């Protein structure tokens, strides 16, 4: 007998028939004698609609009220799923974040979980009741509802699995696992049976939208065994595991892309110590994450600083930089939202040279210009014009021998 957290994403609970299907799958696990806790997302599209409502009323909305609004999607599905389980004769009840409590910090809109009180839920699971937990939400130090950032119910599920000391956290979604790349772009992409936490982390953070990045970080830290699988198909998915558990290590495990970033160039700033701090400290103060950074030095003692931020943060980044214009001393700022970041990821890169070279050569052969580059131990990312996204992904998928 195992203890399992089952998490269902928005497409898996998109309508009442799908919620009934979820209830059947949950009950099937419980019928096998497992202790089960469920975490649900909002019905597909609902969170976007709620976010849209806030933005329409005010572009600079109060983040605490935003959380009050957008957290409701999960409240609805937790109650509906509990009802569907009860209809099958299965004891179940819904739990909101504040009831458990899922305690978070006070960063409304992108709060981090600090602790989860698991005892009550464990006790009820022992008695055969299934807790159906509203994902994505918690309660902050200000005693108000918080949300965990878009895609945050994955993190709710992993954190709950850690708090409940679950044997496994199964993340049910509309794909049956993690692929070598997006099958919508490369139809012969392969499903991976296993992937390491680190690879998954890199893939998640560079745009493979299967799992929220933070959920993978947490799984790695807490050693939660995560499985990604489909709620529509039977059969195993992809297990996210320790590196030791992966026997056949590919040099490149997967290729990801992201169109969520925008490029910002601060032109002709003085090339002197402290200039990077002058540019990036105001962005950090505005809670804006910067990703890729390139600095070009011109002969006249000035430099251009190019970097990327999330597309949603672009307007605020430009505002923060313009407010700091006196300290930075730039000539102008250019911005370009029409960019894509393409990344190749694999733990095998640690021991194999030439991965970056193959990437640059492959893109050059297709006439694709590289606007920025970043690397980590197991990843190489390039920024290219958004129109080349598909071409670049397909070419790289073949170049690294990933085609099925
Ligand atoms: N419903 C939230 C979102 O769409 C959380 C989640 O689905 O993970 O971002
Ligand atoms: Mg999701």
mmCIF file of N, CA and C and ligand atoms in Angstrom, residues 7 10 41-42 47 74 136 149-154, ligand 1:
data_model
loop_
_atom_site.group_PDB
_atom_site.id
_atom_site.type_symbol
_atom_site.label_atom_id
_atom_site.label_comp_id
_atom_site.label_asym_id
_atom_site.label_seq_id
_atom_site.Cartn_x
_atom_site.Cartn_y
_atom_site.Cartn_z
ATOM 1 N N UNK A 7 -2.363 14.839 -8.819
ATOM 2 C CA UNK A 7 -2.671 16.222 -9.176
ATOM 3 C C UNK A 7 -3.254 16.276 -10.588
ATOM 4 N N UNK A 10 -5.651 21.754 -15.455
ATOM 5 C CA UNK A 10 -6.868 22.400 -15.948
ATOM 6 C C UNK A 10 -7.605 21.627 -17.034
ATOM 7 N N UNK A 41 -6.308 21.821 -10.224
ATOM 8 C CA UNK A 41 -6.207 23.158 -10.812
ATOM 9 C C UNK A 41 -7.611 23.681 -11.080
ATOM 10 N N UNK A 42 -7.664 24.894 -11.559
ATOM 11 C CA UNK A 42 -8.929 25.455 -12.039
ATOM 12 C C UNK A 42 -9.288 24.831 -13.377
ATOM 13 N N UNK A 47 -8.615 30.443 -15.028
ATOM 14 C CA UNK A 47 -7.652 31.369 -14.418
ATOM 15 C C UNK A 47 -7.345 32.527 -15.364
ATOM 16 N N UNK A 74 -9.727 27.306 -8.384
ATOM 17 C CA UNK A 74 -9.385 26.044 -7.719
ATOM 18 C C UNK A 74 -10.402 25.695 -6.641
ATOM 19 N N UNK A 136 -2.573 25.846 -6.063
ATOM 20 C CA UNK A 136 -2.291 27.220 -6.499
ATOM 21 C C UNK A 136 -2.450 28.244 -5.386
ATOM 22 N N UNK A 149 1.746 31.835 -8.297
ATOM 23 C CA UNK A 149 2.279 32.076 -9.642
ATOM 24 C C UNK A 149 1.663 31.091 -10.607
ATOM 25 N N UNK A 150 1.588 31.493 -11.893
ATOM 26 C CA UNK A 150 0.902 30.663 -12.872
ATOM 27 C C UNK A 150 1.512 29.262 -12.939
ATOM 28 N N UNK A 151 0.656 28.284 -13.046
ATOM 29 C CA UNK A 151 1.108 26.895 -13.044
ATOM 30 C C UNK A 151 1.405 26.376 -11.646
ATOM 31 N N UNK A 152 1.037 27.154 -10.631
ATOM 32 C CA UNK A 152 1.468 26.869 -9.260
ATOM 33 C C UNK A 152 0.854 25.645 -8.616
ATOM 34 N N UNK A 153 -0.180 25.077 -9.209
ATOM 35 C CA UNK A 153 -0.760 23.912 -8.540
ATOM 36 C C UNK A 153 0.156 22.693 -8.620
ATOM 37 N N UNK A 154 1.098 22.674 -9.566
ATOM 38 C CA UNK A 154 2.124 21.614 -9.550
ATOM 39 C C UNK A 154 2.929 21.714 -8.255
HETATM 40 N N1 LIG B 1 -4.916 27.603 -12.342
HETATM 41 C C1 LIG B 1 -3.585 28.158 -12.165
HETATM 42 C C2 LIG B 1 -3.039 28.586 -13.512
HETATM 43 O O1 LIG B 1 -3.686 28.454 -14.525
HETATM 44 C C3 LIG B 1 -2.682 27.207 -11.486
HETATM 45 C C4 LIG B 1 -2.414 25.925 -12.218
HETATM 46 O O2 LIG B 1 -3.195 25.512 -13.069
HETATM 47 O O3 LIG B 1 -1.402 25.300 -11.950
HETATM 48 O O4 LIG B 1 -1.975 29.108 -13.572
#
